[in-house]
Amino acid sequence: MDQVAHLAIRGLEVRFGDNPEPVLHGVDLELRRGERVAIVGQSGSGKSTIIGAILGLLPGDGRVTAGSIMLGSQELVGAAEKTLRGIRGARIGLVPQDPSSNLNPAMKVGAQIADALHAHGIRGRAEIARRVTALMTEAGIPDAARRSGQFPHEFSGGMRQRVLIAIALAREPELLIADEPTSALDVTVQRQILNHLQTLVESRGTSLLFITHDLGVAADRTDRIIVMLDGRIVEVGTPEEILGNPQHEYTRRLVAAAPTVTSTPRLPAESRDAQSEPILIVKDLVKEFKIRGQRGSILRAVNTVSFEIARGSTTAVVGESGSGKTTVARIILGLEEATSGTALVDGLSITASRGAARHALRRRVQPVFQDPYGSLDPTSSIERLIDEPLRIFRVGDRAARRVRVAELLDAVALPRAIAQRRPNELSGGQRQRVAIARALALDPELLILDEAVSALDVLVQDQILTLLMDLQSRLGLSYLFITHDLAVVRQIANNVVVMRQGTVVENDTVDEVFLAPRAEYTRDLLGAIPGAAFAR
Amino acid sequence: MALITTTEPTFKADVELGSARGRIWRSLRHNPLGLAGGVLLAIVVLVAILAPLIAPHGPTEVNFAAPFQSPGTVGYILGTDDLGRDIFSRLIFGVQVSLQVGLLSVALAVIVGTPLGLIAGYWRWLDGIISRLTDVTLAFPFIIIAVGLAAINGPSLGNAALALGIAQVPTMIRVVRGETLRLRETDFVLAAKAMDASGLSIIFTHILPNAGSAIIVQATVIMPVAVIGEALLSFLGLGIQPPTASLGIMLSDAQQYISRSPTAAIFPGIMIAAICLGFNLFGDALRDALDPTNTRRK
């Protein structure tokens, strides 16, 4: 590895429109040939803006106002569009974030890879077809010759991401930029993709600039980590330095908040109440869906699932997409009818009860959903959102409801003044607090948290988890915590139910699952948690 | 366990946003074309309302001594038609009539189409019936509805508005149904269902307010279609009857003398174009302004 900087960014400053405050405040960054560097930071920290500046593709009215970007001996800031076109794709490859929207759905994947080869100057049908197959095989797509004739919707998310990697590598770039390439994927798929990307980059000697919000992924995969906050680089170091001995206060908080396999449980031990009846008993639950267009074909989304939640405790249901965990939640909430089996809250079933009994039961189980942007009606004020359940259940008069809303805002640590705002004026974490306040309005006993922290940045996620634990110990709540992220589970759950393709593969206390996992699949999941190698 | 002391980062841009009305106004202000459309519409509407005050002559006031005056004649700024009626005055009253027909048919489309669209989108078992009826209505040219109504009740302003309104109900149903289908799958509707909210209360508190912008925008699309439709029906003798001034009647009267006095046809034509342009530009800007995802960096 020679020591000449391959990519050198000096004092880069980027502004949008006539906003006096720049989005990037003089960023300095250096990447040596063949080196792998990660940029870590929360949303809005300017990670993606750096990529936009390197590629000359800043969105909207963004522009570089100071600094330089050197690729080898070529200055990229202020370079002519024609020059940049020759560099994008040819010398710098990009693996974008979202595999579902970055492929043309009306074009066969082989043709999309062929496009890149064509731009690379490769001619001849047979030669291009041969290269396409080779690239797809190299990216880890089995049966490449046949699959190159398929359309993107016939591929899974992980396979689509491999196609994108194949496209990025088609022109043999010297620098590969990966922008959160796996954040939309399940952990086990993420591990496969990253392993593969790493092998490819190593065998070709390509430099890699890796953008991620996940410190664990960055530590596992790169030689150097750059931590960004509000458009500034706050710390640079090797993974060992950053994780073992963080210097900047923000990095310290980030490292402390990042959930890992070895995170210590922060459960208040006395919250468990083993004596009384379980709050929730799920027994032999089955849910079948008819597959549209295929007569008589049935998908068993949930297959004889059974578990219990003790009063005042937290049970986590863990699984990847398609494991049936959300369907279970919907059945418990009474939003979906089970094909067979029962989900009993305090011995009563929501779906089987009618009228007043059902109404009363609904009060005791409330949901918090994943997406803090989708779960709050954008046209309502925060006050109306939180008192909606009170209005539906005709609790108190207007003044009493107003008092209750203020109490609830206090409980979730939001300022009372926020009541008259609308959801789009709040940040993701604040919105999720509003969603929790709404769920708490009717004094429920059981909260169904469906990926409730998955869409949040690490620090915000940490705060919301703290809030949930605090509420549990004060109000004696029970939680059903649905997630794909085992690392979070370690911190807050008493019991863990691991689901795969509709069936429960493991159901035990959190310590048993983490320290002595029985099922092969659980071990896979545990092994796929990023950052395990650096756990202290 | 202590409560949270660390403040989480908020988006600075979001905090300044303020009320929804302020946001819409800000967005419109930064859209010069939309603003121009809005100003154009405001002028047209104002002129139509104040027609009796502005018009120098009555709309049906005949002056056989001065037919076919060219624009610029003293007392007749836009000239006169074959019966010596003042084109400027007829134009102003004509706009009034055309806008009346437009508003009535838009009102009909909104009042009938919105509830049907909400029902079809929310209660899927009714969707089949409503959507098939919609298809049947769409397959039926509105001219035939208008001819039928004219045959039964005789041609009039009300009939023209009714026929045009019926013709626009299906598109309104489809727009509202589509919005409802999308909104009923959102998490906030799911959360409301988990609180045991009834279907009607979900429709009124969550779906209707969120579908509101689509309905308003669709109304601005329907409006110019109805104005042109009025002109067409009146031109064919199925709508407003002469001597009442409407933009369609003026076009139909002028066609006989088009080679002798083209201005009698040109001015109502320009007026129709201006009204349509105004609604289209304003509707476009309104759609951008009402879209809550479109607030950043405007």
PDB file of N, CA and C in Angstrom, chain A residues 41-71:
ATOM      1  N   GLY A  41     -22.046   8.790  11.616  1.00  0.00           N
ATOM      2  CA  GLY A  41     -22.735   9.958  12.172  1.00  0.00           C
ATOM      3  C   GLY A  41     -24.221   9.766  12.086  1.00  0.00           C
ATOM      4  N   GLN A  42     -24.957  10.568  12.848  1.00  0.00           N
ATOM      5  CA  GLN A  42     -26.408  10.403  12.829  1.00  0.00           C
ATOM      6  C   GLN A  42     -26.996  11.114  11.612  1.00  0.00           C
ATOM      7  N   SER A  43     -28.299  10.948  11.403  1.00  0.00           N
ATOM      8  CA  SER A  43     -28.890  11.593  10.233  1.00  0.00           C
ATOM      9  C   SER A  43     -28.778  13.109  10.376  1.00  0.00           C
ATOM     10  N   GLY A  44     -28.445  13.776   9.276  1.00  0.00           N
ATOM     11  CA  GLY A  44     -28.274  15.216   9.318  1.00  0.00           C
ATOM     12  C   GLY A  44     -26.865  15.642   9.673  1.00  0.00           C
ATOM     13  N   SER A  45     -25.939  14.684   9.842  1.00  0.00           N
ATOM     14  CA  SER A  45     -24.589  15.073  10.233  1.00  0.00           C
ATOM     15  C   SER A  45     -23.741  15.477   9.027  1.00  0.00           C
ATOM     16  N   GLY A  46     -24.239  15.243   7.830  1.00  0.00           N
ATOM     17  CA  GLY A  46     -23.510  15.677   6.641  1.00  0.00           C
ATOM     18  C   GLY A  46     -22.756  14.578   5.921  1.00  0.00           C
ATOM     19  N   LYS A  47     -22.969  13.315   6.325  1.00  0.00           N
ATOM     20  CA  LYS A  47     -22.265  12.206   5.677  1.00  0.00           C
ATOM     21  C   LYS A  47     -22.561  12.146   4.188  1.00  0.00           C
ATOM     22  N   SER A  48     -23.860  12.174   3.872  1.00  0.00           N
ATOM     23  CA  SER A  48     -24.245  12.030   2.474  1.00  0.00           C
ATOM     24  C   SER A  48     -23.867  13.261   1.654  1.00  0.00           C
ATOM     25  N   THR A  49     -23.791  14.404   2.313  1.00  0.00           N
ATOM     26  CA  THR A  49     -23.404  15.629   1.613  1.00  0.00           C
ATOM     27  C   THR A  49     -21.972  15.513   1.096  1.00  0.00           C
ATOM     28  N   ILE A  50     -21.094  14.863   1.884  1.00  0.00           N
ATOM     29  CA  ILE A  50     -19.710  14.673   1.445  1.00  0.00           C
ATOM     30  C   ILE A  50     -19.691  13.877   0.139  1.00  0.00           C
ATOM     31  N   ILE A  51     -20.494  12.811   0.101  1.00  0.00           N
ATOM     32  CA  ILE A  51     -20.544  11.999  -1.115  1.00  0.00           C
ATOM     33  C   ILE A  51     -21.029  12.825  -2.285  1.00  0.00           C
ATOM     34  N   GLY A  52     -22.102  13.578  -2.048  1.00  0.00           N
ATOM     35  CA  GLY A  52     -22.646  14.432  -3.098  1.00  0.00           C
ATOM     36  C   GLY A  52     -21.583  15.376  -3.636  1.00  0.00           C
ATOM     37  N   ALA A  53     -20.770  15.937  -2.720  1.00  0.00           N
ATOM     38  CA  ALA A  53     -19.733  16.878  -3.144  1.00  0.00           C
ATOM     39  C   ALA A  53     -18.646  16.167  -3.951  1.00  0.00           C
ATOM     40  N   ILE A  54     -18.255  14.954  -3.521  1.00  0.00           N
ATOM     41  CA  ILE A  54     -17.217  14.219  -4.243  1.00  0.00           C
ATOM     42  C   ILE A  54     -17.676  13.917  -5.663  1.00  0.00           C
ATOM     43  N   LEU A  55     -18.928  13.497  -5.781  1.00  0.00           N
ATOM     44  CA  LEU A  55     -19.426  13.088  -7.086  1.00  0.00           C
ATOM     45  C   LEU A  55     -19.920  14.270  -7.916  1.00  0.00           C
ATOM     46  N   GLY A  56     -19.934  15.466  -7.317  1.00  0.00           N
ATOM     47  CA  GLY A  56     -20.480  16.615  -8.042  1.00  0.00           C
ATOM     48  C   GLY A  56     -21.977  16.482  -8.229  1.00  0.00           C
ATOM     49  N   LEU A  57     -22.628  15.814  -7.294  1.00  0.00           N
ATOM     50  CA  LEU A  57     -24.064  15.568  -7.419  1.00  0.00           C
ATOM     51  C   LEU A  57     -24.794  16.046  -6.160  1.00  0.00           C
ATOM     52  N   LEU A  58     -24.507  17.272  -5.708  1.00  0.00           N
ATOM     53  CA  LEU A  58     -25.205  17.778  -4.529  1.00  0.00           C
ATOM     54  C   LEU A  58     -26.670  18.003  -4.880  1.00  0.00           C
ATOM     55  N   PRO A  59     -27.568  17.624  -3.997  1.00  0.00           N
ATOM     56  CA  PRO A  59     -28.988  17.782  -4.322  1.00  0.00           C
ATOM     57  C   PRO A  59     -29.425  19.249  -4.291  1.00  0.00           C
ATOM     58  N   GLY A  60     -30.455  19.553  -5.053  1.00  0.00           N
ATOM     59  CA  GLY A  60     -31.081  20.874  -5.027  1.00  0.00           C
ATOM     60  C   GLY A  60     -30.109  21.992  -5.313  1.00  0.00           C
ATOM     61  N   ASP A  61     -30.126  23.021  -4.462  1.00  0.00           N
ATOM     62  CA  ASP A  61     -29.285  24.189  -4.709  1.00  0.00           C
ATOM     63  C   ASP A  61     -28.029  24.143  -3.843  1.00  0.00           C
ATOM     64  N   GLY A  62     -27.574  22.930  -3.525  1.00  0.00           N
ATOM     65  CA  GLY A  62     -26.353  22.802  -2.739  1.00  0.00           C
ATOM     66  C   GLY A  62     -25.126  23.088  -3.596  1.00  0.00           C
ATOM     67  N   ARG A  63     -24.086  23.679  -2.998  1.00  0.00           N
ATOM     68  CA  ARG A  63     -22.870  23.927  -3.758  1.00  0.00           C
ATOM     69  C   ARG A  63     -21.668  24.007  -2.813  1.00  0.00           C
ATOM     70  N   VAL A  64     -20.496  23.695  -3.376  1.00  0.00           N
ATOM     71  CA  VAL A  64     -19.260  23.768  -2.600  1.00  0.00           C
ATOM     72  C   VAL A  64     -18.832  25.224  -2.552  1.00  0.00           C
ATOM     73  N   THR A  65     -18.655  25.787  -1.350  1.00  0.00           N
ATOM     74  CA  THR A  65     -18.295  27.199  -1.262  1.00  0.00           C
ATOM     75  C   THR A  65     -16.838  27.401  -0.886  1.00  0.00           C
ATOM     76  N   ALA A  66     -16.176  26.338  -0.424  1.00  0.00           N
ATOM     77  CA  ALA A  66     -14.751  26.464  -0.125  1.00  0.00           C
ATOM     78  C   ALA A  66     -14.138  25.076  -0.066  1.00  0.00           C
ATOM     79  N   GLY A  67     -12.797  25.017  -0.219  1.00  0.00           N
ATOM     80  CA  GLY A  67     -12.098  23.757  -0.052  1.00  0.00           C
ATOM     81  C   GLY A  67     -11.827  23.058  -1.369  1.00  0.00           C
ATOM     82  N   SER A  68     -11.159  21.918  -1.278  1.00  0.00           N
ATOM     83  CA  SER A  68     -10.826  21.189  -2.489  1.00  0.00           C
ATOM     84  C   SER A  68     -11.014  19.700  -2.273  1.00  0.00           C
ATOM     85  N   ILE A  69     -11.294  18.999  -3.363  1.00  0.00           N
ATOM     86  CA  ILE A  69     -11.387  17.541  -3.334  1.00  0.00           C
ATOM     87  C   ILE A  69     -10.471  17.021  -4.423  1.00  0.00           C
ATOM     88  N   MET A  70      -9.398  16.329  -4.028  1.00  0.00           N
ATOM     89  CA  MET A  70      -8.460  15.796  -5.015  1.00  0.00           C
ATOM     90  C   MET A  70      -8.621  14.280  -5.107  1.00  0.00           C
ATOM     91  N   LEU A  71      -8.878  13.809  -6.332  1.00  0.00           N
ATOM     92  CA  LEU A  71      -8.851  12.369  -6.570  1.00  0.00           C
ATOM     93  C   LEU A  71      -7.558  12.121  -7.327  1.00  0.00           C
TER      94      LEU A  71
END
